Short mmCIF file of C-alpha atoms in Angstrom, two decimals:
data_model
loop_
_atom_site.label_atom_id
_atom_site.label_comp_id
_atom_site.label_asym_id
_atom_site.label_seq_id
_atom_site.Cartn_x
_atom_site.Cartn_y
_atom_site.Cartn_z
CA HIS A 712 45.08 -198.69 55.54
CA TRP A 713 48.46 -198.92 53.83
CA VAL A 714 50.25 -195.57 53.55
CA GLU A 715 53.09 -195.70 51.02
CA THR A 716 56.39 -194.16 52.15
CA PHE A 717 58.15 -194.75 48.83
CA THR A 718 58.41 -197.25 46.00
CA VAL A 719 61.62 -196.86 44.00
CA PRO A 720 63.86 -199.01 41.79
CA VAL A 721 66.78 -200.88 43.31
CA GLU A 722 69.10 -198.77 41.18
CA GLY A 723 69.45 -195.45 42.99
CA GLY A 724 66.98 -196.41 45.69
CA TRP A 725 65.32 -193.66 47.68
CA LYS A 726 67.87 -191.15 46.40
CA THR A 727 65.70 -191.14 43.25
CA ARG A 728 62.19 -189.85 42.66
CA MET A 729 59.19 -192.13 43.01
CA THR A 730 57.64 -192.40 39.55
CA GLN A 731 54.84 -194.88 40.20
CA SER A 732 53.04 -196.44 43.10
CA ASN A 733 53.52 -200.05 44.12
CA VAL A 734 49.97 -200.70 42.93
CA ALA A 735 50.23 -198.67 39.69
CA ASP A 736 50.36 -201.76 37.49
CA ARG A 737 47.24 -203.29 39.04
CA LYS A 738 43.91 -202.83 37.28
CA LEU A 739 42.05 -201.71 40.36
CA PRO A 740 38.29 -201.13 40.35
CA ALA A 741 36.91 -197.71 41.17
CA PRO A 742 36.92 -197.00 44.93
CA ASP A 743 33.74 -196.84 47.01
CA ARG A 744 34.92 -193.72 48.86
CA PRO A 745 37.69 -191.17 48.33
CA SER A 746 40.98 -191.61 50.17
CA SER A 747 40.76 -190.84 53.88
CA PHE A 748 44.32 -189.53 53.95
CA VAL A 749 45.66 -187.62 50.95
CA TYR A 750 49.41 -187.18 50.52
CA ASP A 751 51.98 -186.61 47.79
CA PRO A 752 54.45 -189.32 46.71
CA TRP A 753 58.14 -189.44 47.63
CA PRO A 754 60.20 -187.23 47.86
CA ALA A 755 57.27 -185.65 49.74
CA VAL A 756 57.08 -186.75 53.36
CA SER A 757 53.79 -187.09 55.24
CA LEU A 758 52.65 -187.98 58.74
CA PRO A 759 49.92 -190.64 58.77
CA PRO A 760 47.57 -190.12 61.73
CA TYR A 761 48.22 -192.20 64.84
CA HIS A 762 45.36 -194.37 66.09
CA TYR A 763 46.70 -193.97 69.63
CA ALA A 764 47.04 -190.90 71.83
CA GLY A 765 50.31 -189.20 72.71
CA PRO A 766 52.64 -190.20 75.55
CA ALA A 767 51.01 -187.84 78.05
CA SER A 768 47.74 -189.76 77.89
CA ILE A 769 49.08 -193.29 78.48
CA GLN A 770 46.90 -194.97 81.08
CA PRO A 771 48.45 -196.99 83.93
CA LEU A 772 48.20 -200.76 83.69
CA LYS A 773 45.90 -202.26 86.29
CA PRO A 774 44.79 -205.84 86.92
CA ALA A 775 41.41 -206.59 85.44
CA PRO A 776 38.62 -206.31 88.01
CA VAL A 777 37.20 -209.59 89.23
CA ALA A 778 33.45 -209.70 89.81
CA MET A 779 32.78 -211.41 93.13
CA VAL A 780 29.80 -213.69 92.76
CA LYS A 781 28.65 -216.63 94.81
CA VAL A 782 29.11 -219.88 92.92
CA SER A 783 29.43 -223.49 93.91
CA ALA A 784 32.85 -224.98 94.60
CA VAL A 785 32.53 -227.10 91.46
CA ALA A 786 31.66 -224.07 89.30
CA ALA A 787 34.56 -222.09 90.77
CA ALA A 788 36.98 -224.95 90.10
CA ARG A 789 35.72 -225.28 86.52
CA ARG A 790 36.10 -221.55 85.82
CA ILE A 791 39.58 -221.44 87.34
CA ALA A 792 40.60 -224.45 85.23
CA GLN A 793 39.40 -222.64 82.10
CA LEU A 794 41.27 -219.47 83.04
CA LYS A 795 44.45 -221.39 83.78
CA TRP A 796 44.23 -223.15 80.41
CA GLN A 797 43.93 -219.80 78.63
CA VAL A 798 46.84 -218.25 80.53
CA ASP A 799 49.00 -221.33 79.91
CA ARG A 800 48.40 -221.20 76.14
CA LEU A 801 49.17 -217.45 75.99
CA ASP A 802 52.39 -218.06 77.88
CA ASP A 803 53.25 -220.98 75.58
CA GLN A 804 53.03 -218.66 72.60
CA ARG A 805 55.27 -216.12 74.33
CA GLN A 806 57.90 -218.77 75.08
CA ILE A 807 57.86 -220.10 71.50
CA GLU A 808 58.33 -216.57 70.17
CA ILE A 809 61.34 -216.12 72.46
CA LEU A 810 62.74 -219.48 71.30
CA GLN A 811 62.49 -218.75 67.58
CA ARG A 812 63.63 -215.13 67.83
CA THR A 813 66.62 -216.27 69.86
CA TYR A 814 67.44 -218.76 67.12
CA GLY A 815 67.75 -215.81 64.71
CA TYR A 816 69.99 -213.85 67.08
CA TYR A 817 72.21 -216.91 67.55
CA VAL A 818 72.55 -217.37 63.78
CA ASP A 819 73.79 -213.76 63.60
CA LYS A 820 76.69 -214.64 65.88
CA ASN A 821 77.33 -218.19 64.60
CA LEU A 822 76.47 -219.65 68.01
CA TRP A 823 76.00 -223.11 66.52
CA GLN A 824 76.19 -225.12 69.74
CA GLN A 825 73.65 -222.79 71.37
CA ILE A 826 71.27 -223.38 68.45
CA ALA A 827 71.67 -227.16 68.50
CA ASP A 828 70.92 -227.14 72.23
CA MET A 829 67.48 -225.66 71.45
CA TYR A 830 66.45 -228.78 69.47
CA THR A 831 64.77 -231.93 70.71
CA GLU A 832 67.04 -234.96 70.60
CA ASP A 833 65.26 -236.19 67.45
CA GLY A 834 64.74 -232.72 65.96
CA THR A 835 65.17 -232.10 62.24
CA LEU A 836 66.59 -229.25 60.20
CA GLU A 837 65.90 -228.57 56.51
CA ILE A 838 67.31 -225.39 54.97
CA GLY A 839 66.47 -224.61 51.35
CA GLY A 840 67.11 -227.64 49.14
CA ARG A 841 69.98 -229.25 51.06
CA GLY A 842 67.88 -232.07 52.48
CA VAL A 843 66.88 -233.12 56.00
CA PHE A 844 69.32 -233.50 58.91
CA VAL A 845 67.95 -235.69 61.69
CA GLY A 846 68.91 -235.47 65.33
CA ARG A 847 70.65 -232.86 67.43
CA ALA A 848 74.14 -234.12 66.56
CA ARG A 849 73.51 -233.88 62.82
CA VAL A 850 71.91 -230.46 63.21
CA LEU A 851 75.09 -229.28 64.93
CA GLU A 852 77.23 -230.85 62.21
CA TYR A 853 75.32 -228.95 59.54
CA LEU A 854 75.53 -225.67 61.44
CA LYS A 855 79.28 -225.99 61.98
CA TRP A 856 79.65 -226.69 58.26
CA LEU A 857 78.37 -223.15 57.62
CA GLY A 858 81.63 -221.76 58.99
CA LYS A 859 83.11 -219.79 61.86
CA PRO A 860 82.55 -216.14 62.75
CA GLU A 861 85.08 -213.83 61.15
CA ASP A 862 85.58 -210.22 60.20
CA GLY A 863 84.24 -209.34 56.77
CA LYS A 864 81.27 -211.73 56.95
CA LEU A 865 77.76 -210.48 57.66
CA TYR A 866 74.95 -212.52 59.18
CA ASP A 867 71.72 -210.65 59.93
CA HIS A 868 69.01 -213.26 60.23
CA THR A 869 65.69 -211.63 61.10
CA GLN A 870 62.69 -213.53 62.49
CA ILE A 871 59.41 -211.72 61.87
CA GLN A 872 55.68 -212.14 61.20
CA PRO A 873 54.94 -215.15 63.48
CA ILE A 874 51.76 -217.19 63.24
CA ILE A 875 51.80 -219.69 66.09
CA ASP A 876 49.23 -222.38 66.87
CA VAL A 877 49.58 -224.25 70.16
CA ALA A 878 47.90 -227.60 70.69
CA PRO A 879 45.16 -227.65 73.35
CA ASP A 880 47.29 -229.86 75.62
CA GLY A 881 50.17 -227.39 75.41
CA LEU A 882 52.70 -230.07 74.44
CA SER A 883 53.18 -229.29 70.74
CA ALA A 884 52.83 -226.33 68.41
CA LYS A 885 53.33 -225.14 64.85
CA GLY A 886 54.68 -221.82 63.67
CA ARG A 887 55.11 -219.90 60.44
CA TRP A 888 57.74 -217.16 60.28
CA ARG A 889 59.40 -214.93 57.72
CA ALA A 890 63.14 -214.34 57.66
CA LEU A 891 64.68 -211.39 55.86
CA VAL A 892 68.36 -212.22 55.48
CA PHE A 893 71.15 -209.70 55.02
CA GLY A 894 74.47 -211.41 54.40
CA GLY A 895 77.52 -211.62 52.19
CA GLY A 896 81.13 -210.65 52.53
CA LEU A 897 83.38 -207.64 52.31
CA GLY A 898 84.54 -207.06 48.75
CA GLY A 899 82.12 -209.70 47.45
CA THR A 900 78.35 -209.28 47.22
CA SER A 901 75.67 -207.87 49.52
CA ILE A 902 73.24 -210.77 49.80
CA ILE A 903 69.57 -210.15 50.46
CA GLY A 904 67.17 -213.04 50.98
CA ASP A 905 63.57 -213.86 51.85
CA CYS A 906 62.68 -217.17 53.53
CA ILE A 907 59.58 -218.74 55.04
CA TYR A 908 59.77 -221.10 58.02
CA GLU A 909 57.20 -223.77 58.72
CA ASN A 910 58.29 -225.20 62.06
CA ASP A 911 57.16 -227.66 64.70
CA TYR A 912 57.81 -227.25 68.41
CA ARG A 913 57.55 -229.64 71.34
CA LYS A 914 57.44 -229.06 75.09
CA GLU A 915 59.66 -231.37 77.10
CA ASN A 916 59.69 -231.17 80.90
CA GLY A 917 57.98 -227.79 80.69
CA ILE A 918 60.49 -226.30 78.19
CA TRP A 919 59.71 -225.53 74.55
CA LYS A 920 62.19 -226.84 71.96
CA ILE A 921 62.47 -226.91 68.18
CA ALA A 922 61.24 -230.27 66.85
CA LYS A 923 61.38 -229.36 63.15
CA LEU A 924 62.83 -226.32 61.43
CA HIS A 925 62.10 -226.07 57.70
CA ALA A 926 63.21 -222.96 55.82
CA TYR A 927 61.73 -222.53 52.35
CA PHE A 928 63.89 -220.20 50.26
CA GLU A 929 61.65 -217.70 48.48
CA MET A 930 64.26 -215.38 46.94
CA TYR A 931 67.98 -214.72 47.17
CA SER A 932 69.74 -211.98 45.24
CA ASP A 933 72.39 -209.33 45.72
CA LEU A 934 71.74 -205.71 46.48
CA GLU A 935 74.21 -204.48 43.86
CA GLN A 936 72.14 -205.91 40.97
CA GLY A 937 68.69 -206.40 42.45
CA TRP A 938 66.28 -209.28 41.95
CA ALA A 939 65.09 -208.01 38.58
CA GLN A 940 68.56 -208.64 37.17
CA TYR A 941 69.91 -211.53 39.21
CA ALA A 942 68.50 -214.39 41.26
CA ILE A 943 70.54 -217.01 43.09
CA PRO A 944 69.32 -220.58 42.42
CA ASN A 945 68.13 -222.82 45.22
CA THR A 946 70.60 -224.97 47.11
CA HIS A 947 70.85 -228.74 46.68
CA PRO A 948 72.23 -231.62 48.77
CA GLU A 949 75.96 -231.16 49.33
CA LYS A 950 78.43 -233.95 48.56
CA ALA A 951 80.65 -232.69 51.36
CA LEU A 952 77.77 -232.96 53.85
CA PRO A 953 75.11 -235.40 52.65
CA PRO A 954 71.75 -235.18 54.46
CA ASP A 955 70.07 -238.01 56.31
CA LEU A 956 66.97 -237.71 54.12
CA PRO A 957 66.39 -236.12 50.71
CA PRO A 958 64.55 -232.78 50.51
CA THR A 959 60.88 -233.11 51.42
CA SER A 960 60.06 -230.97 48.39
CA VAL A 961 62.11 -230.06 45.32
CA TYR A 962 61.47 -226.54 44.04
CA GLU A 963 63.06 -223.50 42.48
CA MET A 964 62.74 -220.19 44.25
CA TYR A 965 62.30 -216.80 42.57
CA PRO A 966 61.91 -216.27 39.65
CA GLY A 967 59.87 -219.42 40.20
CA THR A 968 56.49 -219.34 41.91
CA LEU A 969 57.08 -221.30 45.09
CA VAL A 970 54.47 -220.93 47.81
CA ALA A 971 55.63 -222.48 51.06
CA PRO A 972 52.76 -224.70 52.30
CA LEU A 973 50.73 -223.29 55.18
CA HIS A 974 50.27 -225.32 58.36
CA TYR A 975 46.89 -223.61 58.79
CA GLN A 976 43.80 -222.86 56.72
CA ASN A 977 42.22 -219.43 56.28
CA PRO A 978 41.84 -218.25 59.89
CA VAL A 979 38.36 -216.87 59.20
CA THR A 980 36.78 -219.47 56.92
CA GLY A 981 38.92 -222.57 57.47
CA LYS A 982 39.17 -225.27 60.09
CA PRO A 983 41.37 -224.75 63.17
CA VAL A 984 44.82 -226.32 63.18
CA TYR A 985 44.00 -228.38 66.25
CA PRO A 986 40.68 -229.82 67.47
CA PRO A 987 38.38 -227.46 69.39
CA LEU A 988 39.04 -226.71 73.03
CA PRO A 989 38.18 -229.75 75.14
CA ALA A 990 36.34 -229.45 78.39
CA ALA A 991 38.72 -228.13 81.03
CA THR A 992 39.81 -230.67 83.62
CA VAL A 993 38.25 -229.80 86.96
CA VAL A 994 40.57 -230.11 89.94
CA PRO A 995 39.68 -229.31 93.53
CA VAL A 996 40.55 -225.76 94.55
CA SER A 997 41.40 -225.36 98.20
CA ASP A 998 41.94 -221.59 98.08
CA VAL A 999 40.05 -219.78 95.31
CA ASN A 1000 41.56 -216.39 96.15
CA ALA A 1001 45.12 -217.75 96.00
CA GLU A 1002 44.47 -219.36 92.61
CA LEU A 1003 42.97 -216.16 91.23
CA THR A 1004 45.84 -214.09 92.59
CA THR A 1005 48.39 -216.33 90.84
CA LEU A 1006 46.50 -216.17 87.54
CA SER A 1007 46.08 -212.42 87.84
CA LYS A 1008 49.82 -211.97 88.31
CA ARG A 1009 50.64 -214.16 85.31
CA LEU A 1010 48.17 -212.25 83.15
CA MET A 1011 49.66 -208.98 84.34
CA ARG A 1012 53.14 -210.09 83.26
CA LEU A 1013 51.78 -210.96 79.80
CA GLN A 1014 50.07 -207.56 79.67
CA ASP A 1015 53.34 -205.92 80.73
CA THR A 1016 55.14 -207.70 77.87
CA GLN A 1017 52.65 -206.34 75.35
CA ALA A 1018 52.90 -202.85 76.85
CA VAL A 1019 56.70 -202.82 76.56
CA GLU A 1020 56.52 -203.99 72.93
CA ASN A 1021 53.94 -201.28 72.14
CA LEU A 1022 56.13 -198.69 73.90
CA GLN A 1023 59.18 -199.59 71.82
CA ASN A 1024 57.21 -199.68 68.57
CA ALA A 1025 55.63 -196.28 69.29
CA TYR A 1026 59.12 -194.90 69.90
CA GLY A 1027 60.17 -196.16 66.44
CA PHE A 1028 57.22 -194.49 64.72
CA TYR A 1029 58.06 -191.19 66.44
CA LEU A 1030 61.69 -191.48 65.32
CA ASP A 1031 60.57 -192.03 61.72
CA LYS A 1032 58.89 -188.62 61.58
CA TRP A 1033 61.28 -186.55 63.74
CA GLN A 1034 58.73 -186.26 66.57
CA TRP A 1035 61.31 -185.60 69.29
CA ASP A 1036 58.92 -184.31 71.96
CA SER A 1037 56.80 -187.44 71.75
CA ALA A 1038 59.82 -189.76 71.50
CA THR A 1039 61.59 -188.38 74.55
CA ALA A 1040 58.37 -188.34 76.61
CA LEU A 1041 58.50 -192.15 76.45
CA PHE A 1042 61.71 -192.15 78.53
CA ALA A 1043 61.94 -192.16 82.31
CA PRO A 1044 63.09 -188.77 83.66
CA THR A 1045 66.60 -190.13 84.23
CA GLY A 1046 66.57 -192.40 81.18
CA THR A 1047 69.59 -192.81 78.91
CA LEU A 1048 70.18 -193.03 75.16
CA GLU A 1049 73.23 -194.56 73.49
CA LEU A 1050 73.31 -194.82 69.69
CA ALA A 1051 76.24 -196.81 68.33
CA GLN A 1052 79.45 -195.00 69.37
CA ARG A 1053 77.96 -191.55 70.02
CA GLY A 1054 78.16 -191.94 73.78
CA VAL A 1055 75.54 -191.83 76.51
CA TYR A 1056 73.02 -189.01 76.99
CA VAL A 1057 71.23 -188.81 80.34
CA GLY A 1058 67.78 -187.35 81.00
CA ARG A 1059 64.94 -186.36 78.70
CA ALA A 1060 66.29 -182.92 77.83
CA ARG A 1061 69.68 -184.29 76.81
CA ILE A 1062 68.11 -187.20 74.92
CA ARG A 1063 65.95 -184.81 72.93
CA ALA A 1064 68.93 -182.59 72.17
CA SER A 1065 70.97 -185.60 71.03
CA LEU A 1066 68.23 -186.79 68.65
CA GLU A 1067 68.04 -183.34 67.11
CA ASP A 1068 71.83 -183.18 66.89
CA ALA A 1069 71.99 -186.58 65.14
CA PHE A 1070 68.94 -186.38 62.86
CA GLY A 1071 67.93 -182.73 62.56
CA ALA A 1072 65.24 -180.43 63.88
CA GLN A 1073 61.81 -181.62 65.03
CA GLY A 1074 59.12 -181.84 62.36
CA LEU A 1075 58.80 -183.43 58.94
CA HIS A 1076 61.85 -183.22 56.68
CA GLN A 1077 60.66 -183.04 53.08
CA GLY A 1078 62.81 -185.09 50.72
CA GLU A 1079 64.34 -187.08 53.58
CA VAL A 1080 63.71 -190.57 54.90
CA SER A 1081 64.62 -191.76 58.39
CA ASP A 1082 62.77 -195.03 58.97
CA HIS A 1083 63.53 -197.16 62.03
CA ALA A 1084 61.74 -200.51 61.88
CA PHE A 1085 61.76 -202.43 65.18
CA TYR A 1086 61.00 -206.16 65.29
CA GLN A 1087 62.01 -209.54 66.75
CA PRO A 1088 61.55 -208.50 70.40
CA VAL A 1089 62.66 -210.79 73.22
CA ILE A 1090 61.16 -209.25 76.36
CA HIS A 1091 61.58 -210.37 79.96
CA ILE A 1092 59.57 -208.79 82.77
CA ALA A 1093 61.06 -208.87 86.27
CA ASP A 1094 59.19 -210.96 88.84
CA ASP A 1095 58.06 -207.86 90.70
CA GLY A 1096 56.64 -206.34 87.50
CA HIS A 1097 58.50 -203.05 87.97
CA SER A 1098 61.31 -203.45 85.45
CA ALA A 1099 62.03 -205.23 82.18
CA LYS A 1100 64.74 -205.94 79.63
CA ALA A 1101 64.40 -206.46 75.88
CA ARG A 1102 66.49 -207.35 72.87
CA ILE A 1103 65.14 -205.79 69.65
CA ARG A 1104 66.34 -205.78 66.07
CA GLU A 1105 66.30 -202.64 63.93
CA LEU A 1106 66.38 -202.00 60.20
CA ALA A 1107 67.26 -198.40 59.30
CA ILE A 1108 66.42 -196.73 55.96
CA LEU A 1109 68.07 -193.30 55.80
CA GLY A 1110 68.86 -190.69 53.17
CA ARG A 1111 68.01 -187.54 51.23
CA PHE A 1112 66.42 -187.23 47.81
CA GLY A 1113 69.04 -186.56 45.14
CA VAL A 1114 71.86 -186.68 47.70
CA ASP A 1115 72.40 -190.01 49.47
CA ALA A 1116 70.81 -193.28 50.54
CA TYR A 1117 71.89 -195.49 53.42
CA ILE A 1118 70.80 -198.84 54.81
CA GLY A 1119 71.70 -200.14 58.24
CA GLY A 1120 70.87 -202.75 60.82
CA GLY A 1121 71.44 -203.13 64.52
CA THR A 1122 70.37 -204.67 67.79
CA ARG A 1123 69.08 -202.80 70.82
CA GLU A 1124 69.58 -204.12 74.33
CA ASN A 1125 67.17 -201.97 76.33
CA GLU A 1126 65.85 -201.61 79.87
CA TYR A 1127 62.44 -200.36 81.00
CA VAL A 1128 60.86 -199.27 84.25
CA LYS A 1129 57.22 -199.06 85.33
CA GLU A 1130 56.45 -195.74 87.01
CA ASN A 1131 52.99 -195.32 88.57
CA GLY A 1132 51.71 -198.15 86.40
CA VAL A 1133 53.14 -196.72 83.13
CA TRP A 1134 56.08 -198.31 81.33
CA ARG A 1135 58.95 -195.99 80.34
CA ILE A 1136 62.28 -196.52 78.59
CA LYS A 1137 65.07 -196.61 81.19
CA SER A 1138 67.93 -197.13 78.74
CA ASP A 1139 67.95 -197.39 74.96
CA HIS A 1140 71.22 -198.81 73.61
CA LEU A 1141 71.70 -199.44 69.89
CA TYR A 1142 74.55 -201.72 68.88
CA LEU A 1143 75.12 -201.00 65.18
CA THR A 1144 75.62 -204.19 63.14
CA TYR A 1145 76.18 -202.57 59.76
CA LEU A 1146 75.74 -199.23 58.00
CA ALA A 1147 76.31 -198.85 54.28
CA ASP A 1148 75.95 -196.65 51.26
CA TYR A 1149 72.89 -198.22 49.65
CA SER A 1150 74.18 -198.00 46.07
CA LYS A 1151 77.37 -199.89 47.02
CA GLY A 1152 75.89 -202.26 49.58
CA TRP A 1153 77.72 -203.40 52.70
CA ALA A 1154 80.10 -205.47 50.60
CA HIS A 1155 81.65 -202.34 49.02
CA GLY A 1156 80.16 -199.37 50.89
CA ALA A 1157 80.43 -200.28 54.58
CA LEU A 1158 80.66 -197.25 56.87
CA PRO A 1159 82.07 -196.88 60.40
CA ALA A 1160 79.88 -196.22 63.41
CA PRO A 1161 79.25 -192.52 64.09
CA GLY A 1162 81.41 -191.30 66.94
CA PRO A 1163 80.73 -188.74 69.69
CA SER A 1164 79.25 -185.45 68.48
CA LYS A 1165 81.56 -182.45 68.43
CA THR A 1166 78.62 -180.04 68.63
CA LEU A 1167 76.86 -181.83 71.51
CA PRO A 1168 79.33 -183.97 73.48
CA PRO A 1169 77.72 -186.87 75.39
CA ASP A 1170 77.35 -186.99 79.16
CA ARG A 1171 79.35 -190.21 79.29
CA PRO A 1172 81.64 -191.96 76.78
CA PRO A 1173 80.40 -195.08 74.96
CA SER A 1174 79.81 -197.95 77.38
CA SER A 1175 81.56 -200.34 74.99
CA ASN A 1176 83.93 -199.78 72.10
CA TYR A 1177 83.36 -201.68 68.86
CA GLN A 1178 82.92 -201.18 65.14
CA PRO A 1179 80.16 -202.52 62.88
CA PHE A 1180 80.66 -204.68 59.79
CA PRO A 1181 83.17 -205.54 58.42
CA ALA A 1182 84.17 -206.16 62.04
CA PHE A 1183 82.51 -209.13 63.76
CA GLN A 1184 80.90 -208.25 67.09
CA GLU A 1185 80.18 -210.27 70.19
CA LEU A 1186 77.20 -208.45 71.68
CA PRO A 1187 75.83 -209.03 75.19
CA PHE A 1188 72.57 -210.90 75.72
CA HIS A 1189 70.46 -209.88 78.69
CA TYR A 1190 69.15 -213.45 78.98
CA PRO A 1191 70.51 -217.02 78.79
CA ASN A 1192 69.69 -219.77 76.32
CA PRO A 1193 65.90 -220.31 76.72
CA VAL A 1194 66.33 -224.11 76.70
CA THR A 1195 69.54 -224.77 78.63
CA GLY A 1196 69.62 -221.67 80.81
CA ARG A 1197 73.33 -221.28 80.05
CA PRO A 1198 74.86 -217.93 79.06
CA ALA A 1199 74.81 -217.16 75.34
CA THR A 1200 78.55 -217.66 74.79
CA ARG A 1201 80.49 -219.63 72.24
#
């Protein structure tokens, strides 16, 4: 069920009235039933019903119960082998997601050596139409050719919508991703792009690496004109940096009709990417209880990861609709909130007051939009399962009908704590990457980070002093390079 927040022209954006739905030009057949949720179009604001209960009803996480039945040693070994295979493949997917999402965060900060280190020795890179670069050294050469970090240059390279298929042996995998790109330079143009990745991954000595990265450019334009008026043509091999191989496919992106090839068939009607699950290898099990305990702990950590992601996403949906009571209930009693340069607020009561001070009173604000989209999470659960850290990207759509429209992006480096089996936000810290007047874009309408409130001073000053674009930021990573284990530094 898709509930439409707004559909507006690029010119004026959400400062203007919505005159037609995104599906208004489709010749849709008559519906089978009336709409289950009726609402008025923008600038009206509605609250779609939540499929999940409020924060007060969150149930503690508990290990799944294990039915104790008498089985033969061979049957027990076979079942444990099957369970281990399943847990291994789930964990493989988690590690690949961390790898690719980290790639996007490293692109943001021009950490070219860190990116090259995540490739296999024979890995390949193909971006747009520039051709194929073969081997880690050539990948690094291409990346360095893109330039050095500097003030006045924006890189915001999102990694979203993953579809990952891991081979049954857990040694190779394929992944499809979307990248929304926000780039450009101060005083120039505000670049907006849409890319599709079709990548290959390989596990070497137990560590997942990028074996092939292929970015298909779908659309590149600038925010000032919009894609209806202007489209950047695809790239081609560069004379200054010739590729090792020509492009694997020659195409023109939008306004062309490129469809990046899928590594998979229809997941319902098609064939699987890899052959069906083979029979699990049976190995002798000397201590069944010890094996089950290890698997149970690994599954619990995967369940914890999902719970933290759900927690953060629920928080974003509450922020969108000014639901301060529900949002602050997701924090630990002594939790903290730090938004850009506003300073640190400590405890639920102060966090709630700060949200109201920054965004207005609780309840729907007609004619106002305050969307906070969270994605690209990199989550690490502590070994004891009682705490966690996460890096999350945010896209902010803000403004008032007929008054103003803003667009912004940032990265959150957060901490979480599990209290009585329930995950809570321990600290929520937004590092603002850019904030801009939508009509001018970040190239001409970049805005400074909001400072401490004069009406509700923070409990502590900002933990770090910085400014968003056009300034270039070096933000902390809570985790090292997932391949080398070295700190994410230049």
